[in-house]
Tab-separated table of C-alpha atoms and ligand atoms in Angstrom:
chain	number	residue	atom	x	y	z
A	24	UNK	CA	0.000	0.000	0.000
A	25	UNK	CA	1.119	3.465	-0.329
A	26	UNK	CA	2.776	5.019	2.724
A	27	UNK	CA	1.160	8.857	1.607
A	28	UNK	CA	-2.719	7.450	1.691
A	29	UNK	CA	-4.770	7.959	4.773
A	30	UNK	CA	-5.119	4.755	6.412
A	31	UNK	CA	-9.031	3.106	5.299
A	32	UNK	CA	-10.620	1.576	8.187
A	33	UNK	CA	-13.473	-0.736	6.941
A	34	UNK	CA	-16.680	-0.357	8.984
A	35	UNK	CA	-18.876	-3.143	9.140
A	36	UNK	CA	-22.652	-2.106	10.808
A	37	UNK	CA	-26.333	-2.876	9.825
A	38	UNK	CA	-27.896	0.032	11.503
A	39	UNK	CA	-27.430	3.276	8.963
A	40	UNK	CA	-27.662	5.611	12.134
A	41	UNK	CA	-24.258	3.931	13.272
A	42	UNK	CA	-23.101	3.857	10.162
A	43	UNK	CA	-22.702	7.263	9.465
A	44	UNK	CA	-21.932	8.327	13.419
A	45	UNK	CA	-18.794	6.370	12.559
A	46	UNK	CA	-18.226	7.432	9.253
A	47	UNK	CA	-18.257	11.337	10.274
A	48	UNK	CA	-16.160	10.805	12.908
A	49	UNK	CA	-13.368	8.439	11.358
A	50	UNK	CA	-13.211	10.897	8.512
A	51	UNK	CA	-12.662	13.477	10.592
A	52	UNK	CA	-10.276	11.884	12.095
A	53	UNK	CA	-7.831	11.024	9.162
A	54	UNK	CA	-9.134	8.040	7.757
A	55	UNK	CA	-10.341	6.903	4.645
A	56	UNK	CA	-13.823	4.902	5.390
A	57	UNK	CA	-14.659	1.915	3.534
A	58	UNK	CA	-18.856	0.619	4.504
A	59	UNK	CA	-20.419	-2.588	4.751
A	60	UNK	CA	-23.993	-3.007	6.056
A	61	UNK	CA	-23.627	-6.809	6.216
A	62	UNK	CA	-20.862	-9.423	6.604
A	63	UNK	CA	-21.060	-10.868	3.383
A	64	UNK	CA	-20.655	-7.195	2.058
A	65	UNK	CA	-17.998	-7.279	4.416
A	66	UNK	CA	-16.368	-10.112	3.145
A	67	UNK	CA	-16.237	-8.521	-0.881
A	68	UNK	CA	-14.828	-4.847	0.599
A	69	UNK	CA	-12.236	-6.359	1.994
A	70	UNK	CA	-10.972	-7.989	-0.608
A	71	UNK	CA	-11.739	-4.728	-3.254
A	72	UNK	CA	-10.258	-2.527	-0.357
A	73	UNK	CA	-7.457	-4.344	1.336
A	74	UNK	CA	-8.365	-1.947	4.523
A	75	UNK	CA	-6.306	-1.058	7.177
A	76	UNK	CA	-8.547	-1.704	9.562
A	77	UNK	CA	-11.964	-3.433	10.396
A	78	UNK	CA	-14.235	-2.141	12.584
A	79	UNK	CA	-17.000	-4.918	13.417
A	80	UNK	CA	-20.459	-4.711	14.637
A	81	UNK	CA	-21.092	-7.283	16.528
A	82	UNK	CA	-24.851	-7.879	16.125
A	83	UNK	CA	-25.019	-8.659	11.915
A	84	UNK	CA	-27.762	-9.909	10.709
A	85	UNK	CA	-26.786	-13.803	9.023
A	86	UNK	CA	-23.385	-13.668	9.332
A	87	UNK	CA	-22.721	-12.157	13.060
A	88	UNK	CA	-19.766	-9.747	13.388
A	89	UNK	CA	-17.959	-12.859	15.654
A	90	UNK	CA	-18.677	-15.655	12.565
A	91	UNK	CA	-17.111	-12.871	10.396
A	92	UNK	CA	-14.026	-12.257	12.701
A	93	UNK	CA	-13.197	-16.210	12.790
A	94	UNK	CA	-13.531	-15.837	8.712
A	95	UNK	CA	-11.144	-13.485	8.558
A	96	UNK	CA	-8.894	-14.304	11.223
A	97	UNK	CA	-8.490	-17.927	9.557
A	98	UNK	CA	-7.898	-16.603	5.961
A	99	UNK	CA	-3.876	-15.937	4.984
A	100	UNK	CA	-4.477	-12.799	3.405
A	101	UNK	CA	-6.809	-11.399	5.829
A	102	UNK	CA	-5.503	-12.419	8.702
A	103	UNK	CA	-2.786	-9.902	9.569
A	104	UNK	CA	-5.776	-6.406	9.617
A	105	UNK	CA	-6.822	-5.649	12.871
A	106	UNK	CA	-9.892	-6.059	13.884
A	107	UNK	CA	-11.922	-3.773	16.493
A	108	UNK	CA	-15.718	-5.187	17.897
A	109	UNK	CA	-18.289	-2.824	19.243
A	110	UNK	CA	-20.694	-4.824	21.118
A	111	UNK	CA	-23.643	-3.801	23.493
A	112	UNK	CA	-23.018	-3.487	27.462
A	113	UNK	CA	-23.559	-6.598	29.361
A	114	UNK	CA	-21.936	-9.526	27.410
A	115	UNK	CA	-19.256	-10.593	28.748
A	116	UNK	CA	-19.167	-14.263	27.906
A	117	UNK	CA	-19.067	-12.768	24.692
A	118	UNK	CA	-16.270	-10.546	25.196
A	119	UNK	CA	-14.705	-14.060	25.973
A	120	UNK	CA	-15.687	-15.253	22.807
A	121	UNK	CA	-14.615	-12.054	20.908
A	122	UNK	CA	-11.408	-12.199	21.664
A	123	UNK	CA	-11.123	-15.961	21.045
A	124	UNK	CA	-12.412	-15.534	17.880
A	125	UNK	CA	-8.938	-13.180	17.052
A	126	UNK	CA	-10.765	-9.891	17.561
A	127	UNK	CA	-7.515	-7.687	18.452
A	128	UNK	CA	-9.396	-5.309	19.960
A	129	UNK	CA	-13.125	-4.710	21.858
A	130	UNK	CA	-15.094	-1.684	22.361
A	131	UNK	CA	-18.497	-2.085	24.389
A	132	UNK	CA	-21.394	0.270	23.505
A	133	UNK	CA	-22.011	2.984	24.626
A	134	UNK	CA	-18.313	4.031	23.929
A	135	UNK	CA	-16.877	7.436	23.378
A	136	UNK	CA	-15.466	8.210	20.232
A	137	UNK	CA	-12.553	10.031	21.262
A	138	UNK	CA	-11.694	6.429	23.051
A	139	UNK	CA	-12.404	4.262	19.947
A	140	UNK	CA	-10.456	6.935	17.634
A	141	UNK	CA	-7.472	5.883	20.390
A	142	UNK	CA	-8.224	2.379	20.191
A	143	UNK	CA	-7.947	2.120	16.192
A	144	UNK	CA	-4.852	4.567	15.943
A	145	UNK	CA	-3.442	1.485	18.684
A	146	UNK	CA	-4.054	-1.201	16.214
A	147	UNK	CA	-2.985	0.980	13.325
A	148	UNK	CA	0.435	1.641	15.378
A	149	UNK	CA	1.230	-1.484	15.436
A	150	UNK	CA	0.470	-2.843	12.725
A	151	UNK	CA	1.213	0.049	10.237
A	152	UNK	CA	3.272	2.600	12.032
A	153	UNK	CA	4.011	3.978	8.304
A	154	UNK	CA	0.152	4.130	7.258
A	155	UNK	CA	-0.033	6.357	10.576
A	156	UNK	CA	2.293	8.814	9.135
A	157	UNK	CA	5.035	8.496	11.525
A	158	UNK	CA	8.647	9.515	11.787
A	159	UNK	CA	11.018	6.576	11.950
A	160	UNK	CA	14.115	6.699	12.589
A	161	UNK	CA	17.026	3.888	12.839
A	162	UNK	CA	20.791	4.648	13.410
A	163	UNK	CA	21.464	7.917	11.100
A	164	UNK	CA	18.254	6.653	8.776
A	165	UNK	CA	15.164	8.624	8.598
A	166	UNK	CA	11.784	8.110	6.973
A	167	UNK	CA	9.572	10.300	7.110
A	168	UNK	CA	5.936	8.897	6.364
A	169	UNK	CA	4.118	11.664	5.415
A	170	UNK	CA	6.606	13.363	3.302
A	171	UNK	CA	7.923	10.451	1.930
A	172	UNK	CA	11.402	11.762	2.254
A	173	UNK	CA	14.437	10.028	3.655
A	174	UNK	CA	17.723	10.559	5.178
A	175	UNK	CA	20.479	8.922	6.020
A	176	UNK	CA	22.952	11.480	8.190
A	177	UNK	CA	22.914	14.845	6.393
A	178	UNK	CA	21.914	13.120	2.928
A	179	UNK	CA	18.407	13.081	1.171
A	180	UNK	CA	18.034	9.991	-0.622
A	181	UNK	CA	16.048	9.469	-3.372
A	182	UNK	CA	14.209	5.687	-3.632
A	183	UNK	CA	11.804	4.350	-6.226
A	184	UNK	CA	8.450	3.589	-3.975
A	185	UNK	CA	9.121	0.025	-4.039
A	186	UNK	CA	12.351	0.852	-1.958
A	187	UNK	CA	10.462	2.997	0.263
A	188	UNK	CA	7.901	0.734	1.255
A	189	UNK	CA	10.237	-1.851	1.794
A	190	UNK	CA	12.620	0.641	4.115
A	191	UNK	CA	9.558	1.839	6.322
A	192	UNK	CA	8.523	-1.775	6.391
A	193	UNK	CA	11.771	-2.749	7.703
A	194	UNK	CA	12.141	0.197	9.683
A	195	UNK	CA	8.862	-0.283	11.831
A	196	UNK	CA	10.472	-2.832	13.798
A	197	UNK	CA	14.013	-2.996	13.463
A	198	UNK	CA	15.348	-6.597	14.815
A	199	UNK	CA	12.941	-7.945	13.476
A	200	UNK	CA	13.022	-10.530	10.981
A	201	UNK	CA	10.808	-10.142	8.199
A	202	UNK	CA	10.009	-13.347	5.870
A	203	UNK	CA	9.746	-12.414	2.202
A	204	UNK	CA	5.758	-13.813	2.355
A	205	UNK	CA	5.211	-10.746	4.580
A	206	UNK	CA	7.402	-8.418	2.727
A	207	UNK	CA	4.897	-9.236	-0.480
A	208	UNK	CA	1.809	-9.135	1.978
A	209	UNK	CA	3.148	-5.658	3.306
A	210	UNK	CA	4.949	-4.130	0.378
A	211	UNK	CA	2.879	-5.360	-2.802
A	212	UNK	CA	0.068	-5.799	-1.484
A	213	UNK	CA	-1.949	-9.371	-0.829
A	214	UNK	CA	-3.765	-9.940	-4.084
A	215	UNK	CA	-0.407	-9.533	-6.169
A	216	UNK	CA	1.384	-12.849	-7.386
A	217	UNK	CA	5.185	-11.667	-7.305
A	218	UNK	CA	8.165	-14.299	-7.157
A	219	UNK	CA	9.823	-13.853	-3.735
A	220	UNK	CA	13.064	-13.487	-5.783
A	221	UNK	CA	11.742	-9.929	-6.815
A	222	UNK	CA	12.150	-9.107	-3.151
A	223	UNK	CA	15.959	-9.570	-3.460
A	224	UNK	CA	15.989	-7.765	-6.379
A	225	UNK	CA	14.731	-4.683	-4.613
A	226	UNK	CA	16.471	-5.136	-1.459
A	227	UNK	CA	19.588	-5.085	-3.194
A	228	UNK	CA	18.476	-1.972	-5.255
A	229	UNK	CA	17.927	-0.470	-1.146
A	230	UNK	CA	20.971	-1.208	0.170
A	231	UNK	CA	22.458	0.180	-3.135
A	232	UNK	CA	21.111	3.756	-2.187
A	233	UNK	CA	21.691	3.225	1.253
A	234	UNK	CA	25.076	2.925	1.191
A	235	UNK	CA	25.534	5.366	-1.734
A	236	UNK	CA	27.795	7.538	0.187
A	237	UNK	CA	29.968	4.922	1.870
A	238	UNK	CA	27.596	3.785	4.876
A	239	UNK	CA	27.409	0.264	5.857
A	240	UNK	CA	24.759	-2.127	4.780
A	241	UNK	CA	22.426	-1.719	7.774
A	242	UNK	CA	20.196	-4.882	6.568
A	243	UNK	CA	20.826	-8.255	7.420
A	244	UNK	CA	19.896	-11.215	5.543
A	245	UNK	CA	18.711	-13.903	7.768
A	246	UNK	CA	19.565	-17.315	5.447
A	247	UNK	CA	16.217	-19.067	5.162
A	248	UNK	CA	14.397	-16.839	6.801
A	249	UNK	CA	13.853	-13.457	4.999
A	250	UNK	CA	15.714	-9.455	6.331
A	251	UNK	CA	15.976	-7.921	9.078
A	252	UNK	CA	16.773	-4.169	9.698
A	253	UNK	CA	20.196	-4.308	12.168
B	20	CA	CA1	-25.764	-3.865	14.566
């Protein structure tokens, strides 16, 4: 996904009422807003949308909001987008059940929105510190999200965007190792078919840039596994 777009939280809810409460609000709070009014809906945005986030109703009618959570939580290339439940007051086996079902997150009705707008910008933190706009910074590297500029030291550097979504993938979480599966999920994108060797290709095309002025090679290849940033 591009780093510049405003993250798209998909908002899955039956009653219209709800529906645009949370649309008004999540737009004005720097998202993109993708709607569903059921889960099968649900189900087709998601895979038209990729979204950022999904925000779940849990009373659906047919498909409930927790049948629709195990759905997604069990599919590969849905698996990895957080998802937030709003449920009514008073169900707390089923907040049990929520969060069984892989919810990452749950919200009980009434809420306020200036707590759910926290609770999403949580989830999209950690999961997409670079959709959030953020500064990252590792060693003398800098990315800045919103810009789209980087640094290294006193240098601008200039990288194609396949480059920079790779750096401010790696740079989210540097130690960690990345496996070239999620580089594609996170870079490319989940519906694209691209040989993991294309990965390499790019990487090397990064640490060509980054090291343009002499610097050291500040990612590590991890035999068998995938990179890693330091
Ligand atoms: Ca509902």
């Amino acid at each position: 996904m591009s780093p510049s777009r405003k993250p798209v939280v998909l908002v899955v809810e039956d009653e219209a009422a709800q529906r645009e409460i949370l649309q008004y609000n999540l737009r004005a709070g720097g998202f993109a807003v993708v709607l569903a009014e059921t889960g099968n809906e649900a189900l087709l945005k998601v895979e038209e949308e990729q979204p950022d986030l999904i925000l779940l109703d849990w009373m659906l009618p047919n498909v409930s909001g927790i049948e629709l959570c195990r759905q997604l939580k069990a599919r590969r290339r849905t698996r990895a987008i957080p998802v937030v439940m709003l449920s009514a007051r008073g169900e707390e086996p089923d907040r049990v059940r929520g969060l069984e079902t892989g919810a990452d997150d749950y919200v009980v009705k009434p809420y306020s929105m200036a707590e759910l707008m926290a609770r999403l910008r949580t989830q999209l933190r950690r999961t997409h510190p670079a959709a959030a706009g953020a500064t990252l910074e590792y060693r003398d590297i800098v990315v800045d999200c919103e810009t789209h500029r980087v640094r290294r030291g006193d240098r601008a550097l200039h990288l194609g965007p396949t480059e920079f979504r790779l750096l401010s993938t790696l740079m989210e979480k540097p130690g960690r190792v990345w496996s070239r599966e999620l580089l594609l999920d996170r870079v490319w994108g989940r519906d694209i078919y691209i040989d993991t060797r294309t990965i390499d290709v790019h990487i090397g095309r990064l640490r060509k840039v980054l090291m343009s002025d002499g610097g050291d090679d500040p990612i590590r290849t991890v035999r068998g596994s995938g990179y890693a940033l330091g």
